[in-house]
Short mmCIF file of C-alpha atoms in Angstrom, two decimals:
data_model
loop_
_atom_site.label_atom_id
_atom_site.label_comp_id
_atom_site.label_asym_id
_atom_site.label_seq_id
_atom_site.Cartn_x
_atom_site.Cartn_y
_atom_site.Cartn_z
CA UNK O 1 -7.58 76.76 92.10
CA UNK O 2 -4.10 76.87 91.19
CA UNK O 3 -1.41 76.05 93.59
CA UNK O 4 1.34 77.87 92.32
CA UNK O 5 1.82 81.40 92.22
CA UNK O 6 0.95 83.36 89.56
CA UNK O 7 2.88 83.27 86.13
CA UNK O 8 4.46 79.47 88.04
CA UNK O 9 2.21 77.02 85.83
CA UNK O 10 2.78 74.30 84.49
CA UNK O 11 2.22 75.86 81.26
CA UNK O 12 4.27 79.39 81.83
CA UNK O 13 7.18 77.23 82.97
CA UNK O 14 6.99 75.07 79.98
CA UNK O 15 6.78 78.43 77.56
CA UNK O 16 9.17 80.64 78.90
CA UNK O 17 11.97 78.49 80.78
CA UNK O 18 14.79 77.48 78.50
CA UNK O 19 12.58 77.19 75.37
CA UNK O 20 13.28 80.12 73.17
CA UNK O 21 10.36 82.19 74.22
CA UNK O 22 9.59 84.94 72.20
CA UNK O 23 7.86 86.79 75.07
CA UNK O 24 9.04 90.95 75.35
CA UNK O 25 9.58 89.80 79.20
CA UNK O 26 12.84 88.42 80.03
CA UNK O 27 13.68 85.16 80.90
CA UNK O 28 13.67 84.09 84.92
CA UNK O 29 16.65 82.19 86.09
CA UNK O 30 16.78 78.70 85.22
CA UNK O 31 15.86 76.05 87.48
CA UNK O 32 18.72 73.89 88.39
CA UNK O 33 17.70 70.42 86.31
CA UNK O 34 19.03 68.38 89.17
CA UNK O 35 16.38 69.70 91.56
CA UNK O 36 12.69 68.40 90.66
CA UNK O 37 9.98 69.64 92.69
CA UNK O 38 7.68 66.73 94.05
CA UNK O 39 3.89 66.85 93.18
CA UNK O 40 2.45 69.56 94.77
CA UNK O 41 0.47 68.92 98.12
CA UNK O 42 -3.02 68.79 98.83
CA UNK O 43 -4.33 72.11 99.33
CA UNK O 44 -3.81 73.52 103.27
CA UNK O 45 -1.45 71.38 103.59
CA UNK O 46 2.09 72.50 102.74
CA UNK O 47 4.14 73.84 105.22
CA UNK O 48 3.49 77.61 104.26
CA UNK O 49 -0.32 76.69 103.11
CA UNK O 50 0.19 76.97 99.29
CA UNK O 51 4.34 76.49 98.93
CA UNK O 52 4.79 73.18 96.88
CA UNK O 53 6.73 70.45 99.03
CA UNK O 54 10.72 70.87 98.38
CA UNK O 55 13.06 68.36 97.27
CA UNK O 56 14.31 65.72 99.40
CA UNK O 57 17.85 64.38 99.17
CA UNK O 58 18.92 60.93 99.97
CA UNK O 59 22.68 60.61 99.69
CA UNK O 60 23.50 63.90 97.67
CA UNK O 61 20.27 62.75 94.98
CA UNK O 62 16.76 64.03 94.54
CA UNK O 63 13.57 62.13 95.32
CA UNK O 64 13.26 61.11 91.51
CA UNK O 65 13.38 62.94 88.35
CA UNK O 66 16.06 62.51 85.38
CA UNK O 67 17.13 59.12 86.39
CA UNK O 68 18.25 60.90 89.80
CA UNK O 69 20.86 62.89 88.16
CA UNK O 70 23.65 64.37 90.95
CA UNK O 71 25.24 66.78 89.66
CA UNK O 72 28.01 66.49 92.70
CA UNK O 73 26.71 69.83 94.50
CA UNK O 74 25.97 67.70 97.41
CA UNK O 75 28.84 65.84 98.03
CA UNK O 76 31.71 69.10 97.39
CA UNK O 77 32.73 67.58 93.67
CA UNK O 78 31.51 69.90 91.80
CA UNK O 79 35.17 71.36 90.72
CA UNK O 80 37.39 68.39 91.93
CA UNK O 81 38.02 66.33 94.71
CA UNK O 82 40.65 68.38 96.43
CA UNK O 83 44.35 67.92 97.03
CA UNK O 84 43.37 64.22 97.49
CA UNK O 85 42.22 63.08 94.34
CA UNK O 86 38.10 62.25 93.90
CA UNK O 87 36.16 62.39 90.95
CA UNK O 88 35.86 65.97 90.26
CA UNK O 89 36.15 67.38 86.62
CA UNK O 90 39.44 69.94 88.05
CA UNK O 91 43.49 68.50 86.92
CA UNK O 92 44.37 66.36 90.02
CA UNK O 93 48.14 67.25 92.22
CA UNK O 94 49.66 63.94 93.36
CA UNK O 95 50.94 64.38 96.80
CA UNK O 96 54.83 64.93 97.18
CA UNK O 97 57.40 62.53 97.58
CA UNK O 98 59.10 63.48 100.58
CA UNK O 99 61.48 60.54 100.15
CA UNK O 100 62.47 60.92 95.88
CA UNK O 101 63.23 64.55 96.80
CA UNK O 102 65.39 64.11 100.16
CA UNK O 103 66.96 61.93 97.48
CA UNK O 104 67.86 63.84 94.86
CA UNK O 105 68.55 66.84 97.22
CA UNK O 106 71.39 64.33 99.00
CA UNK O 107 73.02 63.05 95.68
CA UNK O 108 73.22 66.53 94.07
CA UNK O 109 74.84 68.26 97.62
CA UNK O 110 77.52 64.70 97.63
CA UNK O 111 77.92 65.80 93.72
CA UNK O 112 78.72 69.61 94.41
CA UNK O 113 80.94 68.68 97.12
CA UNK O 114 82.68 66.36 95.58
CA UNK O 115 83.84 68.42 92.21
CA UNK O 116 84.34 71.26 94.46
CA UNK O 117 86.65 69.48 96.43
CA UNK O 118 88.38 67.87 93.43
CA UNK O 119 88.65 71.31 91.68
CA UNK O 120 90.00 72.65 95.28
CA UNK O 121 92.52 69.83 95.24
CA UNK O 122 93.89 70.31 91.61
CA UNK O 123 93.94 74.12 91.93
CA UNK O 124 96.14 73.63 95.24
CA UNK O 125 98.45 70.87 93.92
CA UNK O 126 99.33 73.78 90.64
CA UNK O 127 100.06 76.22 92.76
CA UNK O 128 103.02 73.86 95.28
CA UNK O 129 106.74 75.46 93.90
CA UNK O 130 108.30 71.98 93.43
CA UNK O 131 111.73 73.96 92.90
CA UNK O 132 114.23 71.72 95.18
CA UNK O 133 115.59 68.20 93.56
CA UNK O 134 116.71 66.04 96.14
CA UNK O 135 117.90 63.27 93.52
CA UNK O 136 120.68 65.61 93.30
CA UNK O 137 121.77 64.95 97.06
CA UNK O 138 124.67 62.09 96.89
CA UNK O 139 125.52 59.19 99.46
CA UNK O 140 122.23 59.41 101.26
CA UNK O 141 121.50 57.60 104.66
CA UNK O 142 119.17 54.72 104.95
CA UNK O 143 115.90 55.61 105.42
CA UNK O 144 114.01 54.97 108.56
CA UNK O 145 110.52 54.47 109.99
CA UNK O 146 108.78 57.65 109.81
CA UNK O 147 108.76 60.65 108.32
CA UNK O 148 111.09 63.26 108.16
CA UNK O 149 110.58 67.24 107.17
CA UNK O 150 113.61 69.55 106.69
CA UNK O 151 111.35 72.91 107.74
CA UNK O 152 113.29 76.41 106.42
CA UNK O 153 112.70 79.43 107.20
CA UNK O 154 114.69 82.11 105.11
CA UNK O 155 115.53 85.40 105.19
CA UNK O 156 114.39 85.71 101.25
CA UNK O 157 113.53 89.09 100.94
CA UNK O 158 111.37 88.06 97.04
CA UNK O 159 108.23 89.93 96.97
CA UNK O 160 108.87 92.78 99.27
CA UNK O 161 108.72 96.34 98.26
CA UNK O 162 110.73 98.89 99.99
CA UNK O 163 108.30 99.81 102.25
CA UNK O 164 107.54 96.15 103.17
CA UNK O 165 111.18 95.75 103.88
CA UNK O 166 110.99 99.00 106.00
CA UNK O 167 107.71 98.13 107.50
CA UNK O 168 108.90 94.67 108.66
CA UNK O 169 112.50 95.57 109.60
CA UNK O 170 113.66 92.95 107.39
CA UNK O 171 117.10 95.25 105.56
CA UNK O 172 117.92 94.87 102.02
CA UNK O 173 120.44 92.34 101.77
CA UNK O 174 120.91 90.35 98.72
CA UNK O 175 120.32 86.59 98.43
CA UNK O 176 119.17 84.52 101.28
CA UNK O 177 120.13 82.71 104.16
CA UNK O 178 118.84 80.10 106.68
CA UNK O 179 116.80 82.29 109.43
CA UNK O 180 115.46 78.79 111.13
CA UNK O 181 116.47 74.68 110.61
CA UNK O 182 114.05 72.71 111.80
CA UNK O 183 113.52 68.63 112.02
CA UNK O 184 109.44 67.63 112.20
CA UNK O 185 109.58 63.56 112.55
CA UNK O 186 105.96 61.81 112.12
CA UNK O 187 105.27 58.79 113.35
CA UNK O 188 103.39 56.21 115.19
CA UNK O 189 104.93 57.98 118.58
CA UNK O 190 103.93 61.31 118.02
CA UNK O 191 105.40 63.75 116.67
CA UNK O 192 109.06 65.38 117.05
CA UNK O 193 109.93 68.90 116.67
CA UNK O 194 113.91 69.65 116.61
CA UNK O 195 115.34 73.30 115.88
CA UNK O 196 118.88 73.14 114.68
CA UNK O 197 120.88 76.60 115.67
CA UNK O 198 122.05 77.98 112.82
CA UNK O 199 125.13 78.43 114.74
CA UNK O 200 125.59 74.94 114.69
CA UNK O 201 129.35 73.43 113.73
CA UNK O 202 128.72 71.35 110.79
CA UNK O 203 131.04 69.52 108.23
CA UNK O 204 130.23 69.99 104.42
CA UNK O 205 130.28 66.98 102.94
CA UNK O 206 131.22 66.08 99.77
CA UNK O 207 128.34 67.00 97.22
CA UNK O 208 127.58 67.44 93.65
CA UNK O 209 126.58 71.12 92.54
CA UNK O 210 122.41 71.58 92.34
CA UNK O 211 123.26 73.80 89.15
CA UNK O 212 126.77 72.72 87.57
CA UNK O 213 126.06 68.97 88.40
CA UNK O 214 130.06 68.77 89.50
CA UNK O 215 131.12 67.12 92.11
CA UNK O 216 132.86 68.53 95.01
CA UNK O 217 135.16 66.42 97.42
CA UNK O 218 134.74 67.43 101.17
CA UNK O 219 137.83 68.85 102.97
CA UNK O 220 136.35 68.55 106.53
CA UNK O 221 135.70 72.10 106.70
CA UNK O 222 134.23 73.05 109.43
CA UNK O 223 131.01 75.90 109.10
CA UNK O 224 128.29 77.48 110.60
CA UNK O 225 124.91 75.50 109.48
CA UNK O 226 123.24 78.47 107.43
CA UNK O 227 126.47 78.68 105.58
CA UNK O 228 125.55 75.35 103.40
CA UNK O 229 122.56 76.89 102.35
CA UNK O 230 124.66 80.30 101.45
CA UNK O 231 126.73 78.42 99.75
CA UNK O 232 124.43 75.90 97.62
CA UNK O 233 120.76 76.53 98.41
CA UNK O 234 118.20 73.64 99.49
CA UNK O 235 120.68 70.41 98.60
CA UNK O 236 123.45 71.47 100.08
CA UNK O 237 121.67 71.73 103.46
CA UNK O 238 120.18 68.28 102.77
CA UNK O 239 122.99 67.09 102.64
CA UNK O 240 125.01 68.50 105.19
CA UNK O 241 122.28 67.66 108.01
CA UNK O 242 121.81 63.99 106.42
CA UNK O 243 125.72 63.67 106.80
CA UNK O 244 126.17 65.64 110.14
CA UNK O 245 123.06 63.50 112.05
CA UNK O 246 122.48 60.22 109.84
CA UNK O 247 119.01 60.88 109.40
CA UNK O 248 117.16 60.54 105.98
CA UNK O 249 115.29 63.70 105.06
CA UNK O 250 111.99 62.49 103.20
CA UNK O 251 110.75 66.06 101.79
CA UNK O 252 112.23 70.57 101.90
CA UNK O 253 109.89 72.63 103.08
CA UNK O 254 110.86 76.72 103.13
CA UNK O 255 109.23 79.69 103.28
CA UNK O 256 110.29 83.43 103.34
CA UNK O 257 109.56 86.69 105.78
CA UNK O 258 106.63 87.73 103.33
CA UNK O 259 105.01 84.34 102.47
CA UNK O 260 105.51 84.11 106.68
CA UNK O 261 103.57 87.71 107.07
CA UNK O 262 101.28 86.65 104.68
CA UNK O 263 100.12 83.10 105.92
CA UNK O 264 99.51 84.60 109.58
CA UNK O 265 97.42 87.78 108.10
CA UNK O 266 95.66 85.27 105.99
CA UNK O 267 94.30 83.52 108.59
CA UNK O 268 93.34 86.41 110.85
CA UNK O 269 96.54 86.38 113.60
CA UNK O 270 97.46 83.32 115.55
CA UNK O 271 96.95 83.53 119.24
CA UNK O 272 100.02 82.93 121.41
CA UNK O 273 101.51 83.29 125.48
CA UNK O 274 104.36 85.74 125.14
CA UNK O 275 106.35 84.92 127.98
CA UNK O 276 107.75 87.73 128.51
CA UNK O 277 108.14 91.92 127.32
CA UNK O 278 110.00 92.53 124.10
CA UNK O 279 111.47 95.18 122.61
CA UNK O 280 114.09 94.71 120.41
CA UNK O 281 114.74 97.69 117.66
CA UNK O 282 116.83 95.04 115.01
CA UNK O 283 113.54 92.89 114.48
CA UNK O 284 111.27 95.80 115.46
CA UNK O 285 109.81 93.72 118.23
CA UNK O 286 107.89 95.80 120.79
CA UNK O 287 105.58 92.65 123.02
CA UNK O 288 104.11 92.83 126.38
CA UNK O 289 103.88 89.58 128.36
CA UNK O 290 100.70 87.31 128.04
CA UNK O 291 98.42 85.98 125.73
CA UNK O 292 97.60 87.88 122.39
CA UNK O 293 96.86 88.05 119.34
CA UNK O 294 99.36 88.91 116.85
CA UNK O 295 99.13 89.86 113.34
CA UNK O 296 101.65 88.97 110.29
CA UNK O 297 104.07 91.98 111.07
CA UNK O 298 104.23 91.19 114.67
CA UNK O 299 104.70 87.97 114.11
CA UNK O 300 107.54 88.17 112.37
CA UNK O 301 109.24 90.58 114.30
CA UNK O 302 108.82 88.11 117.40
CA UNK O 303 110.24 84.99 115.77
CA UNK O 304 113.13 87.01 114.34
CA UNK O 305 114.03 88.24 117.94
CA UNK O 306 117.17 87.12 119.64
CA UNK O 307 119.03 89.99 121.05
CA UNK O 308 116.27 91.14 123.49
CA UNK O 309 116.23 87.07 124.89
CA UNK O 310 118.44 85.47 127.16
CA UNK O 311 119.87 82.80 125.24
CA UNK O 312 120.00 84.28 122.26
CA UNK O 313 119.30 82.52 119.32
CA UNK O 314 118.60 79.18 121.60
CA UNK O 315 115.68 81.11 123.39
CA UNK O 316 114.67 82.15 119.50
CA UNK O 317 114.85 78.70 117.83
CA UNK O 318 112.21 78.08 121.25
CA UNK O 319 110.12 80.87 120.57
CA UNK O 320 110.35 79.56 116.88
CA UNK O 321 108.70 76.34 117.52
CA UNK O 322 106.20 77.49 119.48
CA UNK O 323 104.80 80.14 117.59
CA UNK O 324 104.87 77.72 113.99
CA UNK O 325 102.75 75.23 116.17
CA UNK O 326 100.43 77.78 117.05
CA UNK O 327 99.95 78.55 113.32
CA UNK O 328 99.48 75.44 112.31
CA UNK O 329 96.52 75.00 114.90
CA UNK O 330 95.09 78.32 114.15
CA UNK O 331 95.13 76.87 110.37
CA UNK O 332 93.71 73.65 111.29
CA UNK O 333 90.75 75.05 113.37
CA UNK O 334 87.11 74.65 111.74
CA UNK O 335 86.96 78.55 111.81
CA UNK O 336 89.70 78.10 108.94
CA UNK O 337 89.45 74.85 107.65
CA UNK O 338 85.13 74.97 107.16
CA UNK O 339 84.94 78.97 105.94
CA UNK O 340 86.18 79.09 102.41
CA UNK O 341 86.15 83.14 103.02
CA UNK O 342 89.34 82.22 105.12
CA UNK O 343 90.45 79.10 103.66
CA UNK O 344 90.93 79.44 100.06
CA UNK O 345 92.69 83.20 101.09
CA UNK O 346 95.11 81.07 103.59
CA UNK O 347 96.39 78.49 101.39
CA UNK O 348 96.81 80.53 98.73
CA UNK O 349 99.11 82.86 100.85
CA UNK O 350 100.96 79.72 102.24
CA UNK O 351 101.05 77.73 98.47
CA UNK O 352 102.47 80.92 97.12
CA UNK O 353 105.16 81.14 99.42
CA UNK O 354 106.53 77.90 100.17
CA UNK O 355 109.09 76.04 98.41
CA UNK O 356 108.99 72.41 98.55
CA UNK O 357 110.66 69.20 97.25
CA UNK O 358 109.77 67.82 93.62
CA UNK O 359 108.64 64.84 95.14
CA UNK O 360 106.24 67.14 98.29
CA UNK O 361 102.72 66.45 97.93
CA UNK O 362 99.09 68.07 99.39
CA UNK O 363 98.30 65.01 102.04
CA UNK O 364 102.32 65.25 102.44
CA UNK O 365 101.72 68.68 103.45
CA UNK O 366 98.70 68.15 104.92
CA UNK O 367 100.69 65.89 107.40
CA UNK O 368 103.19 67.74 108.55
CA UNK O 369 100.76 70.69 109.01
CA UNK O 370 98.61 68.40 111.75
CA UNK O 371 102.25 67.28 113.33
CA UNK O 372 103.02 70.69 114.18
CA UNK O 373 99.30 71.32 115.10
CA UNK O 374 100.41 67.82 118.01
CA UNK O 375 103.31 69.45 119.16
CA UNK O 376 101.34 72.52 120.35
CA UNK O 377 98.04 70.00 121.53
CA UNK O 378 100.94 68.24 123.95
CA UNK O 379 100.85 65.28 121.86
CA UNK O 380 104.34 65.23 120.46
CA UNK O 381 107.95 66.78 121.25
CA UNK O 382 109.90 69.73 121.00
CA UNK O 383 113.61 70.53 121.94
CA UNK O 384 116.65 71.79 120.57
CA UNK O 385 119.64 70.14 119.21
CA UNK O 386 121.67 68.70 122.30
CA UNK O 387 124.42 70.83 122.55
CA UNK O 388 128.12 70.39 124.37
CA UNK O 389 129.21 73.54 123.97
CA UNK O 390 131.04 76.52 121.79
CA UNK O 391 133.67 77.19 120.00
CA UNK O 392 134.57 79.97 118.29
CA UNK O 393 131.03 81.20 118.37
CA UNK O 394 129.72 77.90 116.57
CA UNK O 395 127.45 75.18 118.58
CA UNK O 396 128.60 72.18 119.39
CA UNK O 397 126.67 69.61 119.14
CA UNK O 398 126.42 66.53 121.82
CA UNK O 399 127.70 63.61 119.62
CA UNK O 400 126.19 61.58 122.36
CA UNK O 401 122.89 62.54 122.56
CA UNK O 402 122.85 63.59 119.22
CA UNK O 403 123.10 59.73 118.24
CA UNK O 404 121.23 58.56 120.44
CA UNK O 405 118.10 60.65 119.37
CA UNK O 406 118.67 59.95 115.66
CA UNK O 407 118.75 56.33 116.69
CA UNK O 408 115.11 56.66 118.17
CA UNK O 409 113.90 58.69 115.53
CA UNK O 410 114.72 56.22 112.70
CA UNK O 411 113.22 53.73 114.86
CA UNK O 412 110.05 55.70 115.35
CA UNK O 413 110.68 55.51 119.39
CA UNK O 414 109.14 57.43 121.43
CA UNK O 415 112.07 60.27 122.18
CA UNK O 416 113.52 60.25 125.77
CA UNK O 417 116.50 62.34 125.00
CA UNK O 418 116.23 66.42 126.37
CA UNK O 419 118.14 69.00 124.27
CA UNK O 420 118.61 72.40 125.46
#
């Protein structure tokens, strides 16, 4: 008796399995050739009664047969041995290197930022107006410890339409004069902040002429302060305020009602304590009392204010300081400084409009940007001119005083003396 089925012996398997049978009945699947069935058991004894005993596996191979050939099936190698490696036939993927690509990932973000920053740097220096020579200013003081900025703001009406000039209340006058004088000392004391009324009674000096290049002798005449810039520009006010205090003025800074306008718009309004309501209809100021927000055309109106204050052009020259310190902190803050959607808008509106010294640089800039930004932070000092008195509607100046804080200046002390 046969113990396999029917159409399972030895001999059918050996005619029709794999062998090119030429039998009208189609081939049966193919029996793995890793499996080999074991001899068949005695009869009534399998575990069905007649089913041949099935292969046993000891560590993924058969119980004999074709030198024990594995296959893999077994062990899960079949098509590779996984993300880990193993010794399956598929291509193996090497685990990342978590360290190379934090690598390369830091030197190309250092590389970006550093030709950005280079590019930012060259694109700002172009754009500085170097326009004012102050090799042309003659018989110079020594100069001290510190630093010294001659800070100008002028009534320049350049770049204006009409309806910018009737928007901002700024008239049509020809030229341009002196609207603000200011002194910013750096040091190792902090910083100094001195407004000079333009008011003031100054001497001109003898000077050489920034375009003829002729010299002219001083007579001791006697002027108002904005009338050396009237009558000479930038040079001519070096020089008068070098002669008139004895202080050596290391770099010009000036900037105009629009560049002004601009530089405050730019950076989205500076924030500043009004001390009080104004409403003056020459400067088109119209300010309630407390802390706002104010945009370029309000700010300029409100530093150009003097008839609604008190003290006149004193009280303005205060207002003056405190709202360019504000700007300069609203500049410096990491809401400016750290989103390029405001930055690159801001100093291009303030690079455009200011006129500095041939000699002015960015980190020069840069510096007298966070002075101003200390004067506001209660870090440094700011005061007027000390004054003695009038006549004849100019300022007097207290020669006293006056000497006394130019003496602590160019010794880069810190500043005990009050002005008014």
């Amino acid at each position: 008796m046969n113990d396999w089925p029917e159409a399972w012996s030895d001999d059918n398997r050996g005619r029709r399995y794999g062998r090119g049978s030429a039998s009208a009945q189609p081939e049966s699947p193919r029996v793995m050739r890793q499996v080999r069935r074991g001899q068949p058991a005695p009869p009534g004894q399998g575990a069905y009664g007649g089913v041949p005993q099935q292969p046993q596996y000891v560590d993924g191979h058969g119980s004999g047969g074709y030198d024990d050939y594995d296959s893999g099936y077994n062990t899960g190698q079949v098509y590779g041995g996984g993300r880990g490696g193993g010794d399956g036939y598929g291509p193996q993927r090497p685990a990342p290197d978590w360290r190379r690509r934090i690598k390369w990932t830091a030197i190309t973000l250092v590389t970006v930022l550093f030709v950005t920053t280079v590019a930012t740097y060259f694109w700002a220096d172009s754009k500085l107006n170097r326009e004012v020579d102050l090799s042309k200013v003659i018989e110079r003081p020594e100069k001290g410890e510190g630093t010294n900025y001659l800070i100008v703001g002028s009534d320049s009406r350049e770049g204006l339409s009409d309806e910018d000039k009737k928007r901002l209340r700024t008239g049509s006058s020809e030229g341009k004069r002196t609207d603000s004088v200011m002194i910013l000392h750096t040091g190792d004391n902090g910083p100094t902040l001195i407004s000079l009324p333009r008011d003031s009674n100054v001497e001109i000096p003898t000077f050489k002429g920034s375009e003829s290049g002729k010299t002219y002798q001083g007579t001791g005449r006697q002027v108002k302060l904005n009338a050396a810039y009237a009558e000479d520009g930038p040079e001519l006010l070096v020089r008068t305020v070098e002669f008139n205090t004895g202080l050596h003025i290391d770099h010009y800074v000036e900037i105009g009602f629009a560049g002004f306008a601009n530089i405050v718009d730019a950076v989205g309004g500076v924030e500043i304590d009004i001390p009080q309501d104004i409403k003056d209809t020459k400067s088109g100021a119209d300010l309630k009392k407390g802390k706002q927000t104010l945009n370029g055309e309000e700010a300029l109106a409100f530093v150009r204010t003097r008839y609604a204050l008190a003290g006149s052009d004193l009280d303005r020259t205060k207002n003056q300081q405190k709202f360019l310190s504000a700007l300069a902190n609203q500049v410096a803050t990491p809401g400016t400084v750290l989103n390029p959607f405001r930055l690159y808008p801001t100093m291009s509106a303030g690079l455009d409009s200011l006129i500095v010294d041939k000699e002015m640089g960015l980190f020069d800039l840069a510096d007298m940007f966070w002075s101003m930004k200390g004067v506001s932070g209660g870090e440094g000092t700011s005061m007027n001119m000390p004054l003695a008195g009038s006549s004849g509607g100019n300022l007097l100046w207290d020669e006293d005083k006056v000497k006394q804080l130019v003496n602590q200046l160019n010794n880069d002390e810190k500043v005990t003396v009050t002005g008014d």
